[in-house]
mmCIF file of C-alpha atoms in Angstrom:
data_model
loop_
_atom_site.group_PDB
_atom_site.id
_atom_site.type_symbol
_atom_site.label_atom_id
_atom_site.label_comp_id
_atom_site.label_asym_id
_atom_site.label_seq_id
_atom_site.Cartn_x
_atom_site.Cartn_y
_atom_site.Cartn_z
ATOM 1 C CA UNK P 1 -6.499 16.076 -16.846
ATOM 2 C CA UNK P 2 -4.464 12.952 -17.280
ATOM 3 C CA UNK P 3 -5.529 10.041 -19.401
ATOM 4 C CA UNK P 4 -3.892 6.867 -20.581
ATOM 5 C CA UNK P 5 -5.128 5.143 -23.712
ATOM 6 C CA UNK P 6 -4.367 1.603 -24.715
ATOM 7 C CA UNK P 7 -6.205 1.302 -27.974
ATOM 8 C CA UNK P 8 -5.534 -2.397 -28.408
ATOM 9 C CA UNK P 9 -8.007 -4.302 -26.298
ATOM 10 C CA UNK P 10 -6.785 -7.728 -27.353
ATOM 11 C CA UNK P 11 -3.806 -8.994 -29.312
ATOM 12 C CA UNK P 12 -3.204 -12.573 -30.339
ATOM 13 C CA UNK P 13 0.128 -13.768 -31.722
ATOM 14 C CA UNK P 14 1.912 -17.005 -32.343
ATOM 15 C CA UNK P 15 4.892 -17.910 -30.226
ATOM 16 C CA UNK P 16 8.193 -16.339 -31.342
ATOM 17 C CA UNK P 17 6.485 -13.417 -33.028
ATOM 18 C CA UNK P 18 7.370 -9.899 -31.938
ATOM 19 C CA UNK P 19 4.515 -7.843 -30.561
ATOM 20 C CA UNK P 20 4.154 -4.167 -29.665
ATOM 21 C CA UNK P 21 1.660 -2.869 -27.148
ATOM 22 C CA UNK P 22 0.724 0.761 -27.632
ATOM 23 C CA UNK P 23 0.262 3.358 -24.938
ATOM 24 C CA UNK P 24 -0.659 6.990 -25.442
ATOM 25 C CA UNK P 25 -0.845 9.380 -22.525
ATOM 26 C CA UNK P 26 -2.227 12.871 -22.042
ATOM 27 C CA UNK P 27 -0.961 15.500 -19.651
ATOM 28 C CA UNK P 28 -0.085 19.176 -19.528
ATOM 29 C CA UNK P 29 2.486 18.629 -16.818
ATOM 30 C CA UNK P 30 6.171 18.571 -17.613
ATOM 31 C CA UNK P 31 6.985 16.208 -14.774
ATOM 32 C CA UNK P 32 5.344 12.821 -14.794
ATOM 33 C CA UNK P 33 6.101 9.123 -14.604
ATOM 34 C CA UNK P 34 5.042 6.328 -16.891
ATOM 35 C CA UNK P 35 4.755 2.671 -15.967
ATOM 36 C CA UNK P 36 4.008 -0.717 -17.394
ATOM 37 C CA UNK P 37 2.509 -3.488 -15.289
ATOM 38 C CA UNK P 38 1.768 -7.081 -16.186
ATOM 39 C CA UNK P 39 -1.240 -8.983 -14.849
ATOM 40 C CA UNK P 40 -0.906 -12.712 -15.565
ATOM 41 C CA UNK P 41 -3.874 -15.072 -15.269
ATOM 42 C CA UNK P 42 -3.076 -15.572 -11.589
ATOM 43 C CA UNK P 43 -4.260 -12.007 -11.035
ATOM 44 C CA UNK P 44 -1.474 -10.164 -9.290
ATOM 45 C CA UNK P 45 0.018 -7.041 -10.860
ATOM 46 C CA UNK P 46 3.715 -7.140 -11.566
ATOM 47 C CA UNK P 47 5.784 -4.016 -12.073
ATOM 48 C CA UNK P 48 7.793 -3.984 -15.302
ATOM 49 C CA UNK P 49 9.216 -0.498 -15.762
ATOM 50 C CA UNK P 50 9.029 3.126 -14.655
ATOM 51 C CA UNK P 51 10.138 6.101 -16.705
ATOM 52 C CA UNK P 52 10.209 9.761 -15.740
ATOM 53 C CA UNK P 53 9.358 12.463 -18.232
ATOM 54 C CA UNK P 54 12.923 13.717 -18.438
ATOM 55 C CA UNK P 55 14.365 10.419 -19.519
ATOM 56 C CA UNK P 56 13.464 9.585 -23.097
ATOM 57 C CA UNK P 57 16.085 6.938 -23.459
ATOM 58 C CA UNK P 58 14.670 3.701 -24.712
ATOM 59 C CA UNK P 59 15.222 0.703 -22.515
ATOM 60 C CA UNK P 60 15.795 -2.958 -23.167
ATOM 61 C CA UNK P 61 15.498 -5.718 -20.615
ATOM 62 C CA UNK P 62 15.930 -9.149 -22.086
ATOM 63 C CA UNK P 63 13.094 -9.705 -24.563
ATOM 64 C CA UNK P 64 11.320 -6.559 -23.373
ATOM 65 C CA UNK P 65 11.917 -3.084 -24.731
ATOM 66 C CA UNK P 66 10.234 0.249 -24.295
ATOM 67 C CA UNK P 67 10.050 3.198 -26.661
ATOM 68 C CA UNK P 68 9.266 6.524 -24.994
ATOM 69 C CA UNK P 69 8.525 9.379 -27.383
ATOM 70 C CA UNK P 70 7.358 12.657 -25.914
ATOM 71 C CA UNK P 71 6.706 14.080 -29.378
ATOM 72 C CA UNK P 72 3.863 11.621 -29.839
ATOM 73 C CA UNK P 73 3.049 11.158 -26.131
ATOM 74 C CA UNK P 74 3.631 7.471 -26.462
ATOM 75 C CA UNK P 75 5.289 4.841 -24.331
ATOM 76 C CA UNK P 76 5.117 1.629 -26.309
ATOM 77 C CA UNK P 77 6.176 -1.788 -25.121
ATOM 78 C CA UNK P 78 7.640 -4.466 -27.378
ATOM 79 C CA UNK P 79 8.096 -8.124 -26.594
ATOM 80 C CA UNK P 80 10.567 -9.843 -28.879
ATOM 81 C CA UNK P 81 10.225 -13.540 -29.643
ATOM 82 C CA UNK P 82 7.069 -13.840 -27.583
ATOM 83 C CA UNK P 83 6.447 -16.881 -25.414
ATOM 84 C CA UNK P 84 3.298 -18.482 -24.082
ATOM 85 C CA UNK P 85 4.236 -17.278 -20.587
ATOM 86 C CA UNK P 86 3.938 -13.705 -21.841
ATOM 87 C CA UNK P 87 0.187 -14.155 -22.084
ATOM 88 C CA UNK P 88 -1.306 -11.627 -19.685
ATOM 89 C CA UNK P 89 -3.053 -8.296 -19.476
ATOM 90 C CA UNK P 90 -0.593 -5.427 -19.735
ATOM 91 C CA UNK P 91 -1.350 -2.045 -18.229
ATOM 92 C CA UNK P 92 0.240 1.252 -18.996
ATOM 93 C CA UNK P 93 -0.049 3.881 -16.247
ATOM 94 C CA UNK P 94 0.860 7.470 -15.542
ATOM 95 C CA UNK P 95 1.587 9.396 -12.379
ATOM 96 C CA UNK P 96 1.524 13.191 -12.177
ATOM 97 C CA UNK P 97 2.750 15.068 -9.123
ATOM 98 C CA UNK P 98 -0.123 15.916 -6.830
ATOM 99 C CA UNK P 99 -2.315 13.426 -8.607
ATOM 100 C CA UNK P 100 -2.623 9.686 -8.648
ATOM 101 C CA UNK P 101 -1.565 6.667 -10.653
ATOM 102 C CA UNK P 102 -3.940 6.433 -13.614
ATOM 103 C CA UNK P 103 -4.103 3.162 -15.483
ATOM 104 C CA UNK P 104 -5.049 2.507 -19.062
ATOM 105 C CA UNK P 105 -7.710 -0.069 -19.787
ATOM 106 C CA UNK P 106 -5.180 -2.776 -20.450
ATOM 107 C CA UNK P 107 -4.286 -4.938 -23.426
ATOM 108 C CA UNK P 108 -4.972 -8.650 -23.261
ATOM 109 C CA UNK P 109 -2.068 -10.422 -24.949
ATOM 110 C CA UNK P 110 -2.484 -14.048 -25.908
ATOM 111 C CA UNK P 111 0.527 -15.934 -27.178
ATOM 112 C CA UNK P 112 -0.422 -19.175 -28.847
ATOM 113 C CA UNK P 113 1.959 -22.102 -29.140
ATOM 114 C CA UNK H 1 11.010 -10.556 2.406
ATOM 115 C CA UNK H 2 7.339 -11.385 2.034
ATOM 116 C CA UNK H 3 5.375 -9.380 -0.448
ATOM 117 C CA UNK H 4 2.171 -7.511 0.229
ATOM 118 C CA UNK H 5 -0.253 -9.779 2.044
ATOM 119 C CA UNK H 6 -3.984 -9.503 1.639
ATOM 120 C CA UNK H 7 -6.762 -11.378 3.344
ATOM 121 C CA UNK H 8 -9.097 -12.902 2.650
ATOM 122 C CA UNK H 9 -8.311 -13.931 -0.913
ATOM 123 C CA UNK H 10 -11.964 -14.541 -1.640
ATOM 124 C CA UNK H 11 -15.025 -13.185 0.082
ATOM 125 C CA UNK H 12 -18.639 -13.959 -0.690
ATOM 126 C CA UNK H 13 -21.239 -12.065 1.247
ATOM 127 C CA UNK H 14 -24.818 -10.988 1.031
ATOM 128 C CA UNK H 15 -26.016 -7.522 0.287
ATOM 129 C CA UNK H 16 -26.183 -5.382 3.395
ATOM 130 C CA UNK H 17 -23.414 -7.164 5.232
ATOM 131 C CA UNK H 18 -20.246 -5.505 6.421
ATOM 132 C CA UNK H 19 -17.066 -6.517 4.644
ATOM 133 C CA UNK H 20 -13.540 -5.914 5.898
ATOM 134 C CA UNK H 21 -10.520 -6.413 3.687
ATOM 135 C CA UNK H 22 -7.064 -6.532 5.212
ATOM 136 C CA UNK H 23 -3.615 -5.656 3.993
ATOM 137 C CA UNK H 24 -0.112 -5.989 5.338
ATOM 138 C CA UNK H 25 2.348 -3.901 3.303
ATOM 139 C CA UNK H 26 5.968 -4.725 2.734
ATOM 140 C CA UNK H 27 8.008 -3.823 5.787
ATOM 141 C CA UNK H 28 9.659 -0.430 5.463
ATOM 142 C CA UNK H 29 7.361 0.864 2.749
ATOM 143 C CA UNK H 30 5.979 4.333 3.340
ATOM 144 C CA UNK H 31 3.033 4.338 0.989
ATOM 145 C CA UNK H 32 -0.002 2.100 0.927
ATOM 146 C CA UNK H 33 -2.618 2.086 -1.800
ATOM 147 C CA UNK H 34 -6.040 0.496 -2.186
ATOM 148 C CA UNK H 35 -7.300 -0.199 -5.702
ATOM 149 C CA UNK H 36 -10.450 -1.724 -7.133
ATOM 150 C CA UNK H 37 -10.569 -3.596 -10.419
ATOM 151 C CA UNK H 38 -13.750 -4.250 -12.371
ATOM 152 C CA UNK H 39 -14.459 -5.067 -15.971
ATOM 153 C CA UNK H 40 -16.465 -1.900 -16.414
ATOM 154 C CA UNK H 41 -14.149 0.597 -14.742
ATOM 155 C CA UNK H 42 -10.767 -1.054 -14.925
ATOM 156 C CA UNK H 43 -8.243 -0.306 -12.191
ATOM 157 C CA UNK H 44 -9.181 2.575 -9.919
ATOM 158 C CA UNK H 45 -7.262 4.042 -7.019
ATOM 159 C CA UNK H 46 -9.541 4.311 -4.027
ATOM 160 C CA UNK H 47 -7.253 5.814 -1.398
ATOM 161 C CA UNK H 48 -3.628 6.018 -0.443
ATOM 162 C CA UNK H 49 -1.708 6.564 2.770
ATOM 163 C CA UNK H 50 1.703 7.996 3.473
ATOM 164 C CA UNK H 51 3.214 7.054 6.820
ATOM 165 C CA UNK H 52 -0.212 5.829 7.971
ATOM 166 C CA UNK H 53 -1.920 9.124 7.129
ATOM 167 C CA UNK H 54 -4.606 9.188 4.399
ATOM 168 C CA UNK H 55 -3.416 11.512 1.646
ATOM 169 C CA UNK H 56 -5.986 11.175 -1.098
ATOM 170 C CA UNK H 57 -9.339 9.488 -0.626
ATOM 171 C CA UNK H 58 -11.079 11.105 -3.563
ATOM 172 C CA UNK H 59 -11.413 7.740 -5.234
ATOM 173 C CA UNK H 60 -13.527 6.255 -2.478
ATOM 174 C CA UNK H 61 -16.871 5.743 -4.184
ATOM 175 C CA UNK H 62 -19.150 6.726 -1.331
ATOM 176 C CA UNK H 63 -19.566 6.868 2.414
ATOM 177 C CA UNK H 64 -20.112 3.154 2.599
ATOM 178 C CA UNK H 65 -16.388 2.766 2.032
ATOM 179 C CA UNK H 66 -13.825 3.552 4.696
ATOM 180 C CA UNK H 67 -10.145 2.774 5.101
ATOM 181 C CA UNK H 68 -7.816 2.896 8.053
ATOM 182 C CA UNK H 69 -4.155 2.379 8.683
ATOM 183 C CA UNK H 70 -3.656 2.135 12.442
ATOM 184 C CA UNK H 71 0.031 1.320 12.100
ATOM 185 C CA UNK H 72 2.731 0.868 9.494
ATOM 186 C CA UNK H 73 2.068 -2.823 9.056
ATOM 187 C CA UNK H 74 -1.682 -3.012 8.723
ATOM 188 C CA UNK H 75 -4.542 -1.441 6.818
ATOM 189 C CA UNK H 76 -8.213 -2.221 6.388
ATOM 190 C CA UNK H 77 -10.782 -1.347 3.783
ATOM 191 C CA UNK H 78 -14.332 -1.634 5.040
ATOM 192 C CA UNK H 79 -17.572 -1.612 3.124
ATOM 193 C CA UNK H 80 -20.743 -1.166 5.110
ATOM 194 C CA UNK H 81 -23.330 -1.976 3.980
ATOM 195 C CA UNK H 82 -22.124 -3.891 0.962
ATOM 196 C CA UNK H 83 -23.997 -3.871 -2.353
ATOM 197 C CA UNK H 84 -23.792 -6.146 -5.404
ATOM 198 C CA UNK H 85 -22.105 -3.375 -7.416
ATOM 199 C CA UNK H 86 -19.192 -3.524 -4.967
ATOM 200 C CA UNK H 87 -18.249 -6.913 -6.402
ATOM 201 C CA UNK H 88 -14.704 -6.556 -7.696
ATOM 202 C CA UNK H 89 -11.112 -7.480 -7.038
ATOM 203 C CA UNK H 90 -9.571 -5.208 -4.441
ATOM 204 C CA UNK H 91 -5.819 -4.769 -4.519
ATOM 205 C CA UNK H 92 -3.541 -3.381 -1.899
ATOM 206 C CA UNK H 93 -0.135 -2.074 -2.939
ATOM 207 C CA UNK H 94 2.798 -0.541 -1.131
ATOM 208 C CA UNK H 95 5.663 1.605 -2.263
ATOM 209 C CA UNK H 96 9.039 2.404 -0.729
ATOM 210 C CA UNK H 97 10.816 5.671 -0.046
ATOM 211 C CA UNK H 98 9.292 8.762 1.434
ATOM 212 C CA UNK H 99 8.546 11.796 -0.655
ATOM 213 C CA UNK H 100 7.819 10.104 -3.920
ATOM 214 C CA UNK H 101 4.536 8.274 -4.383
ATOM 215 C CA UNK H 102 5.555 7.677 -7.984
ATOM 216 C CA UNK H 103 7.910 4.904 -7.060
ATOM 217 C CA UNK H 104 7.274 1.352 -8.112
ATOM 218 C CA UNK H 105 4.252 -0.125 -6.403
ATOM 219 C CA UNK H 106 4.241 -3.713 -5.196
ATOM 220 C CA UNK H 107 0.811 -5.264 -5.404
ATOM 221 C CA UNK H 108 -0.762 -7.916 -3.254
ATOM 222 C CA UNK H 109 -2.607 -10.873 -4.747
ATOM 223 C CA UNK H 110 -5.964 -9.154 -4.371
ATOM 224 C CA UNK H 111 -9.229 -10.006 -2.650
ATOM 225 C CA UNK H 112 -12.026 -11.137 -4.921
ATOM 226 C CA UNK H 113 -15.247 -9.841 -3.391
ATOM 227 C CA UNK H 114 -18.639 -11.099 -4.463
ATOM 228 C CA UNK H 115 -21.718 -9.472 -3.011
ATOM 229 C CA UNK H 116 -24.882 -11.434 -3.684
#
């Protein structure tokens, strides 16, 4: 069975702080994909990143970075120098072949000015 | 190119009524997904299509729910009869490239359904 756990329900930081959103996944499959999506207050879901299970390279995109570690089944997301516009719900998700995209429960990030 | 289009954006109806939600995927996308989001259950995949054919409908909660994709540019999700517990935001998403449903999914703005 696949499961995605985002243990942090809510995080509140002050602008310019760095913040890391945790994601732990469970699967017995060797081939899978991991995703992060952002849901701002407007409601739509915005794709941020996709990683396949064979690519453990960390990735950086501007102020965003992702740390994929198969040894701990984690795919954590860090925002550097957070901004108010980063306030949103962030979802981690997993896709296994022959299965479906399973989302975590989401982490509500609030960045205060 | 326009993104995924959903209509209506908001729907308020009374219990027992039929509700039809509509989705136009991004042109050229092979996969179409219907999701439901609630506070209690989070984001759930209801059904997805590949090239207009339903592939996995195991997430459809019960027979009151049905989905169709008569052509590559249009899909509907119907609830009949509707119940208050169906109140949720329903998202449609589409994904490009055949053969890999694990590609990035582009989500529509959602339809907020309230069943009184």
